[in-house]
XYZ file of C-alpha atoms in Angstrom:
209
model
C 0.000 0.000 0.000
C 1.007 3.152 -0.949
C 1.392 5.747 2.031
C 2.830 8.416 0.534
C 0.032 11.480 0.394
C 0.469 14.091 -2.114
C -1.011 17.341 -0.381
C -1.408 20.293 -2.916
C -2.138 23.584 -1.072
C -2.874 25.876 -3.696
C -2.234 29.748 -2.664
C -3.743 32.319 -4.802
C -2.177 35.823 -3.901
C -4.082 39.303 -5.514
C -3.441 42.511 -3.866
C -5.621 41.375 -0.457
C -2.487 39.793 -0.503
C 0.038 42.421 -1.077
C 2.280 41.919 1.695
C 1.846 37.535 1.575
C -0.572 37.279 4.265
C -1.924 33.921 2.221
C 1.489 32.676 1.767
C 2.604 32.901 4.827
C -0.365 30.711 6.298
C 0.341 28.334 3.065
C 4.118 28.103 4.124
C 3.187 27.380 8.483
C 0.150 24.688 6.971
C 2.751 23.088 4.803
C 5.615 23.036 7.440
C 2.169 21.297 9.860
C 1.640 18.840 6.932
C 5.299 17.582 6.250
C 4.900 17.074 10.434
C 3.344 14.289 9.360
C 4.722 11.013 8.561
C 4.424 9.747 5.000
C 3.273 13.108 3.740
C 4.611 15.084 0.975
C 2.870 18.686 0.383
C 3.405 20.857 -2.196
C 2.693 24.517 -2.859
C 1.408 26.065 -6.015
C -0.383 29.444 -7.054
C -3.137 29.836 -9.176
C -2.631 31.851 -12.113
C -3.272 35.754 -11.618
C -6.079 37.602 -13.960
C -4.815 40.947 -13.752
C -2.352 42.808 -15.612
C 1.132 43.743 -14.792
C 0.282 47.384 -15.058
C -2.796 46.900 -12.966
C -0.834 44.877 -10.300
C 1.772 47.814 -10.727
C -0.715 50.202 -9.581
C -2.121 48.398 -6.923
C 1.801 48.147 -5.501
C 1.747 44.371 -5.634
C 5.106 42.851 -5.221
C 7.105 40.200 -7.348
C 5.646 36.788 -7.208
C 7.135 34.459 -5.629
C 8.764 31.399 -7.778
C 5.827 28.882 -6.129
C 4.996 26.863 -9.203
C 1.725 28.310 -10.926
C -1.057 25.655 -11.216
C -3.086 24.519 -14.216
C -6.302 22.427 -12.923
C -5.164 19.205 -14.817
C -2.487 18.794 -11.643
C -5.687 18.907 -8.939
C -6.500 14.955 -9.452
C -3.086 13.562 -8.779
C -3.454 15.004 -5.036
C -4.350 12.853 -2.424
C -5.748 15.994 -0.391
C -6.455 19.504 -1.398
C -6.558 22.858 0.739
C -7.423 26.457 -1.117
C -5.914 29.599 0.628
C -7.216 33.110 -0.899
C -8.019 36.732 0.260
C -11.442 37.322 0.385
C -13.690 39.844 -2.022
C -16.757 41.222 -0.276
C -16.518 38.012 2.092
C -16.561 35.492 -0.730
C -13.317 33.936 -2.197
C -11.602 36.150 -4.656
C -11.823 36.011 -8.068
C -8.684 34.869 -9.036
C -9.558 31.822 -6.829
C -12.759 31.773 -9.062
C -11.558 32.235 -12.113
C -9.322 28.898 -10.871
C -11.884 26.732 -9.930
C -14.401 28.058 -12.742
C -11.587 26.314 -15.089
C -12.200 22.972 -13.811
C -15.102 22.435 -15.736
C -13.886 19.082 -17.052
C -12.824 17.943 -13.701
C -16.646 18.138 -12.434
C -17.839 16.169 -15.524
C -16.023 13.505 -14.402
C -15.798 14.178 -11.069
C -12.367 13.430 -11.018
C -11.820 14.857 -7.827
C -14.539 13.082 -5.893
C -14.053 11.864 -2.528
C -10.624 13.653 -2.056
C -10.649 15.477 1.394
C -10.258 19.580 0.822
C -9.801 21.774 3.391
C -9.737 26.262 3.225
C -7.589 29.001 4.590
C -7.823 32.801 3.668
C -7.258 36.233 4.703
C -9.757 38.958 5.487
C -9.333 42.952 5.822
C -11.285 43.132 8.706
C -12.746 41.631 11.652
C -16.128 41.687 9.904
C -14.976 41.275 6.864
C -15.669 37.921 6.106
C -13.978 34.851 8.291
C -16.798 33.066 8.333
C -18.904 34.006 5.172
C -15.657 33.682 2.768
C -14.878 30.002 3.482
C -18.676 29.439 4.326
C -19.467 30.526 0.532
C -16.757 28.906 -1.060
C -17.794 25.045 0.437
C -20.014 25.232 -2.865
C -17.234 24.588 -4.838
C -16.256 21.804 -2.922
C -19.840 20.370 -2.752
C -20.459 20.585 -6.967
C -17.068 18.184 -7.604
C -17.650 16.074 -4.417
C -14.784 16.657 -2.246
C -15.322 15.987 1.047
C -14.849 19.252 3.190
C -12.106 19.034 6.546
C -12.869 21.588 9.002
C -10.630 22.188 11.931
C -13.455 22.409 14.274
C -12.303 22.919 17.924
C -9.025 20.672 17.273
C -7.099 23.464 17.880
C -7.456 23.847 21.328
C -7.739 27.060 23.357
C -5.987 29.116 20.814
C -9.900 28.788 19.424
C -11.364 31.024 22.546
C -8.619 33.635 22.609
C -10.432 36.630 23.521
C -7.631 39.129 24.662
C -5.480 39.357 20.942
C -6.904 40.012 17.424
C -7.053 36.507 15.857
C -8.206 34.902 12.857
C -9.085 31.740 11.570
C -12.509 29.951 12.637
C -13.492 26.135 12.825
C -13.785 26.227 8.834
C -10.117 26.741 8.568
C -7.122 29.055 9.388
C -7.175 32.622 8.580
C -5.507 35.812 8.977
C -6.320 39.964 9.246
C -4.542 41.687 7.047
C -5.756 45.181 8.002
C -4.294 47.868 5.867
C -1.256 45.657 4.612
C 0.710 46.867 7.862
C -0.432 43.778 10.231
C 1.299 40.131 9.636
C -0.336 37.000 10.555
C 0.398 36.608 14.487
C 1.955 33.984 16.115
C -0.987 32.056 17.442
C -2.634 32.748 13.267
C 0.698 31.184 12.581
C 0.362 28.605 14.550
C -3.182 27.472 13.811
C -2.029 27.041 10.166
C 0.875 24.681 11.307
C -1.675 22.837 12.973
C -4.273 22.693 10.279
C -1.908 21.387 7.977
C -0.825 18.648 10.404
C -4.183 17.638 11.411
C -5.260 17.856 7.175
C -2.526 15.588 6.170
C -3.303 12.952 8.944
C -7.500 12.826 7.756
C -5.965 12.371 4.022
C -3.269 9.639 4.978
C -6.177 8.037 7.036
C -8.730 8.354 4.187
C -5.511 6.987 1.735
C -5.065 3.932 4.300
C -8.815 3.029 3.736
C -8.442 2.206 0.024
């Protein structure tokens, strides 16, 4: 039997994401995943929509050399988790755009019964942590991936009422604020563990075959 678990954690950063916010989660839940024995994860981007001189405007930095992904790589995962910024507390369009590419995939639901899992970034407190990853399960539902929530796994970090924190049971999350504020150390670590407790569901699942 084959234990090895392929984990792609596809980051999609647009200018909610000007100063990495999403990648830094992606790096701390792929650190969490290769925690885990037998599991390989992998990074990617999606591809971006806008223009260079539009991305200029908005002061958007270089990308980062994580490999851009085409929607033909999703099936050879074992396990899939979506990080993105959120627009108007839904998923970004970029992350749309993505996902409204996989057209094919859904026909024949290649990606059925793979375990998926979201993380994202909001501007606010009220800006979406619960709606964005709340609306985007849809996607998940319509190719019949089987959705991962953290739940309450992660301990007290969950009731933390003293600090600004993101994240909710649907997954980890950060505030991004005005671009200023970085993901905190207890944001950081609630992506560690998401990706650790992710890759042990999908080498579980992977064991049941």
């Amino acid at each position: 039997m084959n234990n090895l678990i392929e984990t792609y954690i596809a980051c999609m950063f647009s200018y909610y994401t000007t100063y990495g916010h999403v990648e830094k989660l992606a790096e701390e839940i792929k650190k969490g995943a290769d925690s885990v024995e037998g599991v390989e994860a992998k990074l990617w981007q999606v591809p971006e929509t806008l223009s260079e001189e539009v991305l200029g405007k908005l002061g958007a930095p270089q990308k980062s050399d994580v490999p851009i992904i085409t929607p033909h790589e999703l099936p050879e995962a074992d396990g899939l988790l979506f990080g993105f910024p959120t627009r108007f507390g839904m998923m970004s369009a970029q992350f749309k755009a993505f996902l409204d590419a996989t057209g094919g995939l859904w026909r024949t639901q290649a990606l059925a019964g793979k375990p998926a899992g979201i993380f994202y970034s909001t501007g606010s407190q009220g800006g979406g942590q619960e709606t964005t990853p709340l609306t985007s399960i849809t996607q998940l539902v319509h190719h019949g991936l089987i959705f991962v929530p953290i739940g309450y796994t992660f301990g007290a970090g969950m009731f933390e009422m003293e600090k600004v924190k993101g994240g909710s049971p649907y997954g980890a999350g950060t505030y991004a604020g005005d671009g200023s504020r970085q993901p905190s150390e207890l944001e950081l670590a609630q992506a560690f563990h998401q990706g650790k407790y992710f890759a042990a569901i999908a080498k579980k699942l992977k064991g049941s075959e």
